[in-house]
Every structure is written in C-alpha cells, then in structure tokens.
Amino acid sequence: MLKRRRARSPALGLVGAGILLALGLVALLAPWLSPYDPHHRASRPFLPPSAGHPLGTNDIGQDIASELIHGTRVSLLIGVLAAAVALSLGTLVGLVAGYYGGPVDVLLMRLVDVVLVVPFLPLVILLAAYLGPGMWNTVLVIGGLAWARPARVIRSQVMSLRSRCYVVASQAMGGRPAHVLSGHVLPGIMPLALAQFVLAASHGILVEASLSFLGLGDPVRKSWGSMLHYAQLRGAFLTGAWRWWVLPAGLMITLTTLGFTLVGYWLEERFDPRLRGGR
Amino acid sequence: MRRFLAGRLVQYAVVLWLALTLNFLLPRLMPGGPAQFLLGDEAGRLSPELKAAIMSELGLDRSLGHQYLAFLGRLARGDLGYSLARGEPIRKVVADRLPWTVLLTGSALVVATWAGVALGTVAAWRRGSRVDVGLVMGAMLLASMPVFWLGMVLVATFGLHLGWFPLFGLRTAGATQTGWRAALDVARHLALPVLTLAVHNLFGTLLLMRHSMVSVLGEDFVLLARAKGVPARRVMYRHAMRNALLPVATHFALGLGFVVGGATVTETIFSLPGIGRLMYEAVLARDYPVLQAAFLLVTVTVIAGNLLADLVYPLLDPRVRREARA
Amino acid sequence: MDDLLVIEDLVVAYSGPAGEVRAVDGVSLRLPRGASLGLVGESGCGKTTLALALVRLLPSCASILSGRILLEGEDLVQMPETAMEGVRWRRVALIPQAAMNSLNPVYTVGWQIREAIATHERVASREADRRAAAALELVGLDPARRFAYPHELSVGMRQRVVIAMAFACRPPLIVADEPGSGLDAISRAQVLGLMQRLRHRLGTSFVMISHDLEEATALGDLVAVMYAGKVVEVCPAGRFPGQARHPYSRALAAAHPPLRGPRQQLTGIPGEVPRPGSPPPGCRFHPRCPEAAAACRQVGPELSKVAPGHHVACHLWGGEGL
C-alpha cells in the first residue's frame, strides 16, 4: 500500500548512453575530424582562437582542437582498459569467494577490506612514479587497485545465485565447479558486472586525468589530463587562455565521466537486486 | 563488538605492514636500484666508486633482511629519511606542511558534510520532486568534474575575472600583518581551495544522507512520533535526522582519514604548501623518499580515520553501545 | 446524544499510476462516549487506511476526498495541521500496526513517553519523568525500564510500552491497529487483558481494528464489519458473530475456530477481496457470496436496520431489492 514509485527514469540512462555513443564516434573518427596532427607544430604558440584554429594553439604551437579530438581516444581507451582489468580481477575474486564460501571467502573478503582501506590516489601516484610514465602502466596501476568494489558486489550476487534451484541442481548432477560457474552463475552476474564495469570506467577516466595532470601520464599519447598538465605548467588558467585551453578539456572529462556514471547507475538500479523493489 | 574491533585492528595492521613493505621493496626493485632512488637523476653522473661508497655508508650492501630490520627501526624512531633534492630531513619537510593541509581539507570536509547533510535532507523530504532530482543531478555533475579542473575554473572566474579572491598561495606577497589580520589573509587565500574540495566531495555525503533519510522516513517510529502530535519539524530533526545521521557520521570519520592525502591536485593548483603539493613536487623532481614518506603518512591517517569511525559509531547508536559493554 | 466519534460518509483515496483508488468508500460510524468499537475485515479492506485517516496521518499519496470525522463535535477533516497536532495523542491516540517496532531505537523508552507528555502539556521535566514511570507501572512494567532502550526489551514489553504511552495523556479515544498481531499467544492474551482492564478503569473508548474476531470483540460494545472499503454490518458485540446477518460476516465467523464450544467444520471464503481500483458493480461481496441474487449484481445495498443498533447492508435483509 505504501510502496513508493521509482524516482529515477531510464531517460537519464539513455542520455548517458547517447553521450557515450557520441564520444565513441569522435574517438573512432578522430583522424578525419581533427584539422591538424596534434603532435606537430601547426602555427605559432599561444594563439587565441581563429578560423584556422578554433581553440587556438598551445605552448608549442600545436592545434588545441586536434589535441582535444585525439585525446578522446586516449582517455576513453585508458578508462575502458583500466575498467576491464579491474572488472576481470573483481569478477574472478567475487566468483571464487561467493561460490566456494568458507575460509576462501573469508580470506578474499579480508583482502578486499584491506585494498579498500589503502588510500587510492596516493598509492596510484606512488606506483605510477616508480613504474614510470606509459599507457600500460597507467592501465595496470588503476585496474590493479580498483577491483575491490566490483569484487564485493559480484560476490554477494553469486552468493544469492548459488542457492537458486538451477545452480543447486547443476551441482547435484555432478557439474564441475568451472562448468557450474561459467554455465550457470556467470550469466546471472553479467548485467551486474556490466554496471560495475561502467562505473569503474567513469572512475578510471577521472584517475587517469589526475595522473596525467600530475605529469605521470604517457608522454607520447596525449590525453585530456596531459593537456591540462601543460596548461597548468604554463599558468594558462591565470591568463585569458583558460577559456580555450583549460575549459574544453575539462568539459570533455566531465561529460565522459557523467555519461559513464549515468549509464552505470541506471544499469545498477535495473539489475542490482538490493536496489530493486525494496527501499 | 570486541571481536569486531579486534578483527578491524588486525586488518589495519595488515594494511600498515603492506604499506611499509611496499615502501621498502619499491626502491630495491627499481631498475636503477636504491641509489637511483636516493639520489634521483644525480645517480647517473656519479662515478662507480663514489656510488659504492655511498651504498656502503647507507648500509645498502648488507643483506635484505638486515636492511628491512634497519628500515623498520628507523621508522619506529620517527626517522622518515633525508631528501637530497631538498637538503632537509623529511620529517621537518612534512611537519612544516602538515598543518596547512589539515586546515584546508579539514575545513572542506566540514563544509561538504554540513552542506551534504542539509541538501540531502531537503532532497529526501521532497523525494521524487524536481528539487530532489535537481539536487542529485547537480551534485552528480559536480562530482564528474576533475577536481583540479574545477579548481582552475574557479580561480579563473572568481580570482582572475571577478577579482574577489587571490589567485594562489597562502599569504599575500610581502604581507606583514600579524594576529587576526594574518588569519583573515590566510582565510581569503583558502576560500577557493576549500570551496573546490568541498564541492567535489559534496556528492557522496548528499547521496548518503538522502538515501539514509528516505529509508528512515519510511520507518514506523516516524509515524508513531507524528501520531504523538510531535510537530513535523521536530519529528524531522529529533527523530528522523538523529537516526539518518548515523551512517553520515561514519562517512565523516572515514573522511577525516583523507584529510592528509585528499588534496594532492587541489594544493597543486592553488600552490599551497601542503602534503599534496609536496607529493606533486616530489613527482616532478623524482624525489622518491619524500613520495614514500608522504604515502606512509597518508596511510597512517586513513587507518586512524577508519579506527575513529569504528570507535565513534557505538557512541552514537545505543544498539551497538550496549553490545560493546556486554 | 453524547457521541464521542461520528464518521460521516468518509471517502479516502490513493492516487496511483492507474488513477484513483478508493480504499475507504463512504464509511459512516457512530461511537458513543465511553463505548468501544471493534472493526473487523480481511487484509486490504481499508481498516488501516481508516485508522490513519482518523488521525490524519495518511501517506502523501492518499487523501480524504469527502466526508466528516467529528471528534467531540469538531470536524477533524477541516482542521488545520497545527491544530491537528494538538488533537493527536491528547484527544485521540493511535497505536499503529506493528507498534512494538515503532519505538525510536536511539532514545530511551522513558524519553519517548516524556516527549508525548511534554508535547501536549507544560510540565516540569521531573513531573514528566514521574508520569512516565507511572505510565509504565500502569501496564505492569517496572518503572526502572524507562531507562532502557527499545532493543533491550522483549516484543511484548515494547507493545506494552506503546500502550502505556497511549494512556500517558489520558485521551478519551484510542485507536489500536491490530495490537495483538506479531505477538506470541501469551503476550497477546496479556496485552488484550491489559487493554480490557485499563478501559474499565479509565473509561477510555477504543476503536479496535483487527482481522481477528476474538481480538475485535474483546473490548467491543459494538462491532463493525468492513469489506472492500465499505461497512457492511454494524451490531452490538453481544450479537456477533452469533446473530450476524451479512453473508460476509457469517463467512468470517465460519472461517474462525471458536475457542470454546463444540468442534465444527471450518469453511474458508472462496475467491479474494476485490482489488480496490476496480470494485465489482452492485454489492461488492456478490462474486464471493453463496446467496447472491440478480439484484446484488446491479444495485449496491445501503445499511438498514434489522434490530435495535443492528444495521446490515445486504439485499437479503434490507427493505429494498428482492
């Protein structure tokens, strides 16, 4: 009688999906969309926006608009790859912990607790500083530390699936754990894993931006974060240049993160049994 | 409850030990070895003999186990090492900067929690309305912004264009005021960084408070309190909020743990002499010992925050409190 | 005539995605001062909605569409909210469903009783505390229990705390929504006995809501039977269920085993309560009624007198139809 209607609608999820689709297209078509090669000097440095350079040029005369368009590729790629690493680890840990239970579960969940307590960004900075700049290092560092949350969510879903009839039946008929897990449990956690993946990607993109901003990003591949790193080094936000040098890159990061977050929350709300129906 | 706390203590000990061991191993696993670690880019320019002499001086030619014990011993005495890049003991560097970071992030945490509780309560009270959707979406948008970019935009807008606040630093250049005038000068400098951090952290508290409040408002005791004739406002504050604040209090205590490490990029933007800015400078200068010390300090405070959360909760919730006494 | 509570043609509706749903649909009841009323019916027939409407604490999606609720001659439906806050607990107290779970977990029991007193009366805190202790004694609890938190008490004790709280301001009317449900048989008997004793000692009127006939008639001078948002029968408690006339009342009685007396075959009621959004035309009970006639499918019966103080809404007993 007192059941509340759901406040959030799928419309916001669709907005998020639209944002991501548009960004994906920009990333795919980057070489055709951008007017210049972002790695070459196109004009004099520190030019304000003009017809030839819609967002002006940076401190060494590269076209900022082209940097921005190519940056979509790098930022998206790193965010998605880091999320993939985090989710693979998280799913593995969550599956094993949730399926076997007992001491294995206790041990793995203690590990999750430990990882969740470690200060995330400082450790990422420390590791990235030691490993040196590079795209794969960034991906591994972020992914290698961000798996704990998805692991916990997936574990609880596995625990609830484990007691369902078809899984119990499959075990009773002598199905090997690997078979039961991949055939019966994995399909059940896929939607939830997808939601966690999307949320991890939104987090990954923000962390990558922070790392690159601190000068720990890949020096060869320009992401939005590394654009802002140079803008900050040259004090662009203390001159009028912030409007075309600082503003667009940050807006792109915000838009991307927001797109992933919207889609992630929407998926989570749809597929997470704990958020469905009840309070 | 005792068992719970004991379990937590073990967990924190493990975290601390892992952080220490990581700090010990990282320099020794580096391609350039610990000399590179200690001397930074200078290492390449030294003659092999000089290098060996330094290594022996620092005990780096001894066995790993021996080095590990020595490493732990130094830390136990509060010796964080020496920064060649700065020519100072790291303990002094850290001690100089810690107060500013605590001032900055502590203020931001208080502001963010206060605003998050107020706005989350409003959103819950009017859940499903436009106000609710607007607040949640707005906070989500703000949380999607990279904090360093948010800081740059705020500086450009309120500092550069409007001229309301200074652009960077902690004191006006050449300022000689003392007493409360100096404090006012510092406050003006800290306004934008605090705002930046608070805005960024608002989303978590707001969402938590909203969620907590919505579920508390559905509880039977809210109906009974209304049935007693208690005015709506008092039901809201004395009954609903008192219960809904429990998870927020935990969140706040956990947030205290991030007081030291939570402001790396914000301090960088605003050129504030805190621990975060120290980490940034250490990254640029490849000053690894400083980076490690900062990481260790951050880990210790995060653990302290967690411990505080564990200890504070029973004080606020009588259900847990009595168990603790039993 | 000195009526404590008069409900006139009350309509309460929930607005949902499927439109308006009338959970209480034209209910009229009359309760003389000092008398008690048992309200029975299956789950989902609008009993709880009626109880919440009486103190104007309906959820935000529900509202009173029409009708009057006269408490000591004053219409509660038209009353401003601030004045209503003064009415609640002092003039009509509600013991809500699952009352034992409706104590605030972070305050002591005594604090919560004191709050009820201090909301309505200007009393010194020492006096409020003394009265909280007295209220606990009234329900047979050790006054020292006022320093306890709800989770430290048993379910039955918590239920008695809420009853103590309900009597704290000595209201002339207490509405109790299923006060015995969720309790084990012994605590339930204790709670019902307690309410009986207190009613006789203090002369409080009760509206006792229950799906359990025994509970509903425990205090009752009157019994009202509700079905699908309407009152189908009102009679003196002594005539219920023995001389109940409505087929639904008799079906309810047949579905309950009597505690004393010879064994008899229990019969369930076929079918289920119609969904409030789409009640059947005519008499709402006709799809499940073994005696339904043609008129029952078309015209809804009105309450009509069959004996002094006994009214039934059924074509089989009324003047019209048939």
PDB file of N, CA and C in Angstrom, chain C residues 77-155:
ATOM      1  N   VAL C  77     -11.495  16.705   9.660  1.00  0.00           N
ATOM      2  CA  VAL C  77     -11.116  16.787   8.247  1.00  0.00           C
ATOM      3  C   VAL C  77     -10.767  18.225   7.873  1.00  0.00           C
ATOM      4  N   GLN C  78     -11.513  19.176   8.443  1.00  0.00           N
ATOM      5  CA  GLN C  78     -11.307  20.579   8.081  1.00  0.00           C
ATOM      6  C   GLN C  78     -10.267  21.258   8.956  1.00  0.00           C
ATOM      7  N   MET C  79      -9.760  20.543   9.947  1.00  0.00           N
ATOM      8  CA  MET C  79      -8.897  21.181  10.938  1.00  0.00           C
ATOM      9  C   MET C  79      -7.517  21.500  10.364  1.00  0.00           C
ATOM     10  N   PRO C  80      -6.963  22.707  10.662  1.00  0.00           N
ATOM     11  CA  PRO C  80      -5.598  22.985  10.192  1.00  0.00           C
ATOM     12  C   PRO C  80      -4.593  22.044  10.861  1.00  0.00           C
ATOM     13  N   GLU C  81      -3.468  21.835  10.166  1.00  0.00           N
ATOM     14  CA  GLU C  81      -2.495  20.831  10.621  1.00  0.00           C
ATOM     15  C   GLU C  81      -1.970  21.149  12.026  1.00  0.00           C
ATOM     16  N   THR C  82      -1.723  22.416  12.337  1.00  0.00           N
ATOM     17  CA  THR C  82      -1.171  22.737  13.663  1.00  0.00           C
ATOM     18  C   THR C  82      -2.169  22.381  14.759  1.00  0.00           C
ATOM     19  N   ALA C  83      -3.453  22.638  14.500  1.00  0.00           N
ATOM     20  CA  ALA C  83      -4.460  22.285  15.488  1.00  0.00           C
ATOM     21  C   ALA C  83      -4.563  20.766  15.598  1.00  0.00           C
ATOM     22  N   MET C  84      -4.385  20.090  14.471  1.00  0.00           N
ATOM     23  CA  MET C  84      -4.444  18.632  14.445  1.00  0.00           C
ATOM     24  C   MET C  84      -3.352  18.041  15.331  1.00  0.00           C
ATOM     25  N   GLU C  85      -2.164  18.697  15.328  1.00  0.00           N
ATOM     26  CA  GLU C  85      -1.075  18.203  16.168  1.00  0.00           C
ATOM     27  C   GLU C  85      -1.475  18.218  17.637  1.00  0.00           C
ATOM     28  N   GLY C  86      -2.329  19.204  18.009  1.00  0.00           N
ATOM     29  CA  GLY C  86      -2.798  19.256  19.386  1.00  0.00           C
ATOM     30  C   GLY C  86      -3.830  18.176  19.685  1.00  0.00           C
ATOM     31  N   VAL C  87      -4.524  17.723  18.651  1.00  0.00           N
ATOM     32  CA  VAL C  87      -5.558  16.696  18.839  1.00  0.00           C
ATOM     33  C   VAL C  87      -4.925  15.322  19.018  1.00  0.00           C
ATOM     34  N   ARG C  88      -3.896  15.066  18.198  1.00  0.00           N
ATOM     35  CA  ARG C  88      -3.260  13.749  18.225  1.00  0.00           C
ATOM     36  C   ARG C  88      -2.726  13.473  19.626  1.00  0.00           C
ATOM     37  N   TRP C  89      -2.973  12.262  20.065  1.00  0.00           N
ATOM     38  CA  TRP C  89      -2.482  11.749  21.357  1.00  0.00           C
ATOM     39  C   TRP C  89      -3.239  12.317  22.540  1.00  0.00           C
ATOM     40  N   ARG C  90      -3.578  13.650  22.525  1.00  0.00           N
ATOM     41  CA  ARG C  90      -4.273  14.187  23.677  1.00  0.00           C
ATOM     42  C   ARG C  90      -5.754  13.828  23.613  1.00  0.00           C
ATOM     43  N   ARG C  91      -6.330  13.842  22.391  1.00  0.00           N
ATOM     44  CA  ARG C  91      -7.755  13.554  22.274  1.00  0.00           C
ATOM     45  C   ARG C  91      -8.011  12.249  21.537  1.00  0.00           C
ATOM     46  N   VAL C  92      -7.081  11.845  20.674  1.00  0.00           N
ATOM     47  CA  VAL C  92      -7.180  10.523  20.060  1.00  0.00           C
ATOM     48  C   VAL C  92      -5.765   9.979  19.845  1.00  0.00           C
ATOM     49  N   ALA C  93      -5.477   8.854  20.465  1.00  0.00           N
ATOM     50  CA  ALA C  93      -4.146   8.259  20.338  1.00  0.00           C
ATOM     51  C   ALA C  93      -4.222   7.082  19.380  1.00  0.00           C
ATOM     52  N   LEU C  94      -3.173   6.942  18.561  1.00  0.00           N
ATOM     53  CA  LEU C  94      -3.128   5.823  17.616  1.00  0.00           C
ATOM     54  C   LEU C  94      -2.033   4.851  18.035  1.00  0.00           C
ATOM     55  N   ILE C  95      -2.420   3.606  18.269  1.00  0.00           N
ATOM     56  CA  ILE C  95      -1.411   2.559  18.450  1.00  0.00           C
ATOM     57  C   ILE C  95      -1.259   1.912  17.091  1.00  0.00           C
ATOM     58  N   PRO C  96      -0.188   2.242  16.354  1.00  0.00           N
ATOM     59  CA  PRO C  96      -0.120   1.804  14.964  1.00  0.00           C
ATOM     60  C   PRO C  96       0.142   0.308  14.829  1.00  0.00           C
ATOM     61  N   GLN C  97      -0.044  -0.165  13.621  1.00  0.00           N
ATOM     62  CA  GLN C  97       0.269  -1.564  13.335  1.00  0.00           C
ATOM     63  C   GLN C  97       1.736  -1.810  13.658  1.00  0.00           C
ATOM     64  N   ALA C  98       2.062  -3.007  14.124  1.00  0.00           N
ATOM     65  CA  ALA C  98       3.439  -3.351  14.498  1.00  0.00           C
ATOM     66  C   ALA C  98       4.006  -2.310  15.459  1.00  0.00           C
ATOM     67  N   ALA C  99       3.201  -1.932  16.461  1.00  0.00           N
ATOM     68  CA  ALA C  99       3.606  -0.852  17.366  1.00  0.00           C
ATOM     69  C   ALA C  99       4.915  -1.180  18.075  1.00  0.00           C
ATOM     70  N   MET C 100       5.148  -2.492  18.328  1.00  0.00           N
ATOM     71  CA  MET C 100       6.362  -2.831  19.072  1.00  0.00           C
ATOM     72  C   MET C 100       7.615  -2.475  18.284  1.00  0.00           C
ATOM     73  N   ASN C 101       7.479  -2.248  16.972  1.00  0.00           N
ATOM     74  CA  ASN C 101       8.639  -1.850  16.191  1.00  0.00           C
ATOM     75  C   ASN C 101       8.634  -0.369  15.881  1.00  0.00           C
ATOM     76  N   SER C 102       7.730   0.380  16.502  1.00  0.00           N
ATOM     77  CA  SER C 102       7.676   1.787  16.133  1.00  0.00           C
ATOM     78  C   SER C 102       8.239   2.692  17.219  1.00  0.00           C
ATOM     79  N   LEU C 103       9.043   2.130  18.101  1.00  0.00           N
ATOM     80  CA  LEU C 103       9.769   2.977  19.039  1.00  0.00           C
ATOM     81  C   LEU C 103      11.082   3.386  18.399  1.00  0.00           C
ATOM     82  N   ASN C 104      11.494   4.615  18.664  1.00  0.00           N
ATOM     83  CA  ASN C 104      12.735   5.112  18.078  1.00  0.00           C
ATOM     84  C   ASN C 104      13.931   4.428  18.747  1.00  0.00           C
ATOM     85  N   PRO C 105      14.782   3.764  17.941  1.00  0.00           N
ATOM     86  CA  PRO C 105      15.852   2.951  18.538  1.00  0.00           C
ATOM     87  C   PRO C 105      16.913   3.734  19.296  1.00  0.00           C
ATOM     88  N   VAL C 106      17.037   5.041  19.046  1.00  0.00           N
ATOM     89  CA  VAL C 106      18.155   5.759  19.664  1.00  0.00           C
ATOM     90  C   VAL C 106      17.764   6.532  20.916  1.00  0.00           C
ATOM     91  N   TYR C 107      16.501   6.453  21.329  1.00  0.00           N
ATOM     92  CA  TYR C 107      16.112   7.126  22.564  1.00  0.00           C
ATOM     93  C   TYR C 107      15.589   6.101  23.565  1.00  0.00           C
ATOM     94  N   THR C 108      15.725   6.426  24.850  1.00  0.00           N
ATOM     95  CA  THR C 108      15.199   5.511  25.864  1.00  0.00           C
ATOM     96  C   THR C 108      13.672   5.555  25.824  1.00  0.00           C
ATOM     97  N   VAL C 109      13.093   4.500  26.354  1.00  0.00           N
ATOM     98  CA  VAL C 109      11.652   4.375  26.421  1.00  0.00           C
ATOM     99  C   VAL C 109      11.059   5.549  27.201  1.00  0.00           C
ATOM    100  N   GLY C 110      11.705   5.893  28.328  1.00  0.00           N
ATOM    101  CA  GLY C 110      11.217   6.990  29.153  1.00  0.00           C
ATOM    102  C   GLY C 110      11.229   8.309  28.389  1.00  0.00           C
ATOM    103  N   TRP C 111      12.299   8.536  27.641  1.00  0.00           N
ATOM    104  CA  TRP C 111      12.400   9.758  26.838  1.00  0.00           C
ATOM    105  C   TRP C 111      11.205   9.868  25.903  1.00  0.00           C
ATOM    106  N   GLN C 112      10.839   8.753  25.296  1.00  0.00           N
ATOM    107  CA  GLN C 112       9.777   8.789  24.298  1.00  0.00           C
ATOM    108  C   GLN C 112       8.409   8.990  24.940  1.00  0.00           C
ATOM    109  N   ILE C 113       8.215   8.457  26.159  1.00  0.00           N
ATOM    110  CA  ILE C 113       6.947   8.718  26.851  1.00  0.00           C
ATOM    111  C   ILE C 113       6.911  10.169  27.312  1.00  0.00           C
ATOM    112  N   ARG C 114       8.039  10.654  27.843  1.00  0.00           N
ATOM    113  CA  ARG C 114       8.104  12.048  28.287  1.00  0.00           C
ATOM    114  C   ARG C 114       7.824  13.006  27.135  1.00  0.00           C
ATOM    115  N   GLU C 115       8.343  12.638  25.939  1.00  0.00           N
ATOM    116  CA  GLU C 115       8.118  13.506  24.787  1.00  0.00           C
ATOM    117  C   GLU C 115       6.622  13.642  24.501  1.00  0.00           C
ATOM    118  N   ALA C 116       5.904  12.513  24.585  1.00  0.00           N
ATOM    119  CA  ALA C 116       4.468  12.545  24.331  1.00  0.00           C
ATOM    120  C   ALA C 116       3.770  13.470  25.324  1.00  0.00           C
ATOM    121  N   ILE C 117       4.171  13.392  26.584  1.00  0.00           N
ATOM    122  CA  ILE C 117       3.540  14.235  27.611  1.00  0.00           C
ATOM    123  C   ILE C 117       3.910  15.703  27.385  1.00  0.00           C
ATOM    124  N   ALA C 118       5.223  15.941  27.162  1.00  0.00           N
ATOM    125  CA  ALA C 118       5.687  17.322  27.065  1.00  0.00           C
ATOM    126  C   ALA C 118       5.179  18.007  25.799  1.00  0.00           C
ATOM    127  N   THR C 119       4.809  17.231  24.784  1.00  0.00           N
ATOM    128  CA  THR C 119       4.287  17.832  23.568  1.00  0.00           C
ATOM    129  C   THR C 119       2.947  18.527  23.840  1.00  0.00           C
ATOM    130  N   HIS C 120       2.181  17.965  24.776  1.00  0.00           N
ATOM    131  CA  HIS C 120       0.819  18.470  24.965  1.00  0.00           C
ATOM    132  C   HIS C 120       0.606  19.240  26.256  1.00  0.00           C
ATOM    133  N   GLU C 121       1.496  19.047  27.217  1.00  0.00           N
ATOM    134  CA  GLU C 121       1.273  19.719  28.494  1.00  0.00           C
ATOM    135  C   GLU C 121       2.558  20.389  28.937  1.00  0.00           C
ATOM    136  N   ARG C 122       2.392  21.556  29.579  1.00  0.00           N
ATOM    137  CA  ARG C 122       3.564  22.225  30.125  1.00  0.00           C
ATOM    138  C   ARG C 122       3.855  21.625  31.494  1.00  0.00           C
ATOM    139  N   VAL C 123       4.792  20.713  31.520  1.00  0.00           N
ATOM    140  CA  VAL C 123       5.131  20.081  32.791  1.00  0.00           C
ATOM    141  C   VAL C 123       6.622  20.179  33.011  1.00  0.00           C
ATOM    142  N   ALA C 124       7.000  20.246  34.282  1.00  0.00           N
ATOM    143  CA  ALA C 124       8.423  20.223  34.612  1.00  0.00           C
ATOM    144  C   ALA C 124       8.968  18.843  34.249  1.00  0.00           C
ATOM    145  N   SER C 125      10.280  18.780  33.952  1.00  0.00           N
ATOM    146  CA  SER C 125      10.823  17.525  33.461  1.00  0.00           C
ATOM    147  C   SER C 125      10.736  16.441  34.538  1.00  0.00           C
ATOM    148  N   ARG C 126      10.835  16.859  35.815  1.00  0.00           N
ATOM    149  CA  ARG C 126      10.758  15.857  36.876  1.00  0.00           C
ATOM    150  C   ARG C 126       9.351  15.255  36.927  1.00  0.00           C
ATOM    151  N   GLU C 127       8.358  16.141  36.739  1.00  0.00           N
ATOM    152  CA  GLU C 127       6.969  15.694  36.739  1.00  0.00           C
ATOM    153  C   GLU C 127       6.720  14.749  35.536  1.00  0.00           C
ATOM    154  N   ALA C 128       7.268  15.121  34.380  1.00  0.00           N
ATOM    155  CA  ALA C 128       7.090  14.274  33.191  1.00  0.00           C
ATOM    156  C   ALA C 128       7.704  12.901  33.435  1.00  0.00           C
ATOM    157  N   ASP C 129       8.844  12.902  34.092  1.00  0.00           N
ATOM    158  CA  ASP C 129       9.522  11.642  34.369  1.00  0.00           C
ATOM    159  C   ASP C 129       8.701  10.780  35.331  1.00  0.00           C
ATOM    160  N   ARG C 130       8.122  11.450  36.348  1.00  0.00           N
ATOM    161  CA  ARG C 130       7.301  10.720  37.306  1.00  0.00           C
ATOM    162  C   ARG C 130       6.102  10.092  36.593  1.00  0.00           C
ATOM    163  N   ARG C 131       5.518  10.856  35.654  1.00  0.00           N
ATOM    164  CA  ARG C 131       4.356  10.328  34.952  1.00  0.00           C
ATOM    165  C   ARG C 131       4.729   9.212  33.984  1.00  0.00           C
ATOM    166  N   ALA C 132       5.924   9.301  33.397  1.00  0.00           N
ATOM    167  CA  ALA C 132       6.381   8.219  32.522  1.00  0.00           C
ATOM    168  C   ALA C 132       6.522   6.936  33.335  1.00  0.00           C
ATOM    169  N   ALA C 133       7.087   7.085  34.546  1.00  0.00           N
ATOM    170  CA  ALA C 133       7.234   5.917  35.424  1.00  0.00           C
ATOM    171  C   ALA C 133       5.864   5.352  35.782  1.00  0.00           C
ATOM    172  N   ALA C 134       4.927   6.262  36.082  1.00  0.00           N
ATOM    173  CA  ALA C 134       3.589   5.812  36.450  1.00  0.00           C
ATOM    174  C   ALA C 134       2.927   5.099  35.275  1.00  0.00           C
ATOM    175  N   ALA C 135       3.141   5.626  34.057  1.00  0.00           N
ATOM    176  CA  ALA C 135       2.527   5.019  32.880  1.00  0.00           C
ATOM    177  C   ALA C 135       3.035   3.593  32.697  1.00  0.00           C
ATOM    178  N   LEU C 136       4.335   3.390  32.955  1.00  0.00           N
ATOM    179  CA  LEU C 136       4.890   2.041  32.814  1.00  0.00           C
ATOM    180  C   LEU C 136       4.310   1.114  33.877  1.00  0.00           C
ATOM    181  N   GLU C 137       4.142   1.651  35.088  1.00  0.00           N
ATOM    182  CA  GLU C 137       3.550   0.840  36.158  1.00  0.00           C
ATOM    183  C   GLU C 137       2.130   0.422  35.795  1.00  0.00           C
ATOM    184  N   LEU C 138       1.424   1.353  35.145  1.00  0.00           N
ATOM    185  CA  LEU C 138       0.041   1.109  34.747  1.00  0.00           C
ATOM    186  C   LEU C 138      -0.072  -0.133  33.864  1.00  0.00           C
ATOM    187  N   VAL C 139       0.937  -0.360  33.007  1.00  0.00           N
ATOM    188  CA  VAL C 139       0.874  -1.512  32.106  1.00  0.00           C
ATOM    189  C   VAL C 139       1.663  -2.692  32.665  1.00  0.00           C
ATOM    190  N   GLY C 140       2.027  -2.600  33.948  1.00  0.00           N
ATOM    191  CA  GLY C 140       2.673  -3.736  34.596  1.00  0.00           C
ATOM    192  C   GLY C 140       4.150  -3.884  34.310  1.00  0.00           C
ATOM    193  N   LEU C 141       4.796  -2.762  33.963  1.00  0.00           N
ATOM    194  CA  LEU C 141       6.238  -2.819  33.749  1.00  0.00           C
ATOM    195  C   LEU C 141       6.952  -2.121  34.901  1.00  0.00           C
ATOM    196  N   ASP C 142       8.153  -2.598  35.210  1.00  0.00           N
ATOM    197  CA  ASP C 142       8.988  -1.980  36.220  1.00  0.00           C
ATOM    198  C   ASP C 142       9.312  -0.540  35.787  1.00  0.00           C
ATOM    199  N   PRO C 143       9.027   0.480  36.622  1.00  0.00           N
ATOM    200  CA  PRO C 143       9.303   1.869  36.226  1.00  0.00           C
ATOM    201  C   PRO C 143      10.765   2.087  35.842  1.00  0.00           C
ATOM    202  N   ALA C 144      11.658   1.261  36.366  1.00  0.00           N
ATOM    203  CA  ALA C 144      13.072   1.414  36.019  1.00  0.00           C
ATOM    204  C   ALA C 144      13.325   1.137  34.541  1.00  0.00           C
ATOM    205  N   ARG C 145      12.358   0.505  33.901  1.00  0.00           N
ATOM    206  CA  ARG C 145      12.511   0.220  32.480  1.00  0.00           C
ATOM    207  C   ARG C 145      12.560   1.479  31.631  1.00  0.00           C
ATOM    208  N   ARG C 146      12.186   2.625  32.227  1.00  0.00           N
ATOM    209  CA  ARG C 146      12.184   3.826  31.405  1.00  0.00           C
ATOM    210  C   ARG C 146      13.589   4.237  30.985  1.00  0.00           C
ATOM    211  N   PHE C 147      14.595   3.679  31.652  1.00  0.00           N
ATOM    212  CA  PHE C 147      15.969   3.979  31.234  1.00  0.00           C
ATOM    213  C   PHE C 147      16.462   3.033  30.157  1.00  0.00           C
ATOM    214  N   ALA C 148      15.608   2.089  29.763  1.00  0.00           N
ATOM    215  CA  ALA C 148      16.035   1.095  28.775  1.00  0.00           C
ATOM    216  C   ALA C 148      15.800   1.609  27.355  1.00  0.00           C
ATOM    217  N   TYR C 149      16.633   1.136  26.429  1.00  0.00           N
ATOM    218  CA  TYR C 149      16.405   1.402  25.013  1.00  0.00           C
ATOM    219  C   TYR C 149      15.489   0.306  24.468  1.00  0.00           C
ATOM    220  N   PRO C 150      14.734   0.630  23.406  1.00  0.00           N
ATOM    221  CA  PRO C 150      13.747  -0.343  22.905  1.00  0.00           C
ATOM    222  C   PRO C 150      14.332  -1.726  22.637  1.00  0.00           C
ATOM    223  N   HIS C 151      15.557  -1.782  22.094  1.00  0.00           N
ATOM    224  CA  HIS C 151      16.094  -3.092  21.712  1.00  0.00           C
ATOM    225  C   HIS C 151      16.414  -3.957  22.924  1.00  0.00           C
ATOM    226  N   GLU C 152      16.390  -3.331  24.122  1.00  0.00           N
ATOM    227  CA  GLU C 152      16.698  -4.113  25.322  1.00  0.00           C
ATOM    228  C   GLU C 152      15.454  -4.771  25.908  1.00  0.00           C
ATOM    229  N   LEU C 153      14.290  -4.490  25.319  1.00  0.00           N
ATOM    230  CA  LEU C 153      13.038  -5.051  25.818  1.00  0.00           C
ATOM    231  C   LEU C 153      12.531  -6.126  24.863  1.00  0.00           C
ATOM    232  N   SER C 154      11.695  -7.024  25.407  1.00  0.00           N
ATOM    233  CA  SER C 154      11.102  -8.049  24.553  1.00  0.00           C
ATOM    234  C   SER C 154       9.978  -7.419  23.737  1.00  0.00           C
ATOM    235  N   VAL C 155       9.547  -8.178  22.720  1.00  0.00           N
ATOM    236  CA  VAL C 155       8.497  -7.682  21.828  1.00  0.00           C
ATOM    237  C   VAL C 155       7.233  -7.319  22.620  1.00  0.00           C
TER     238      VAL C 155
END
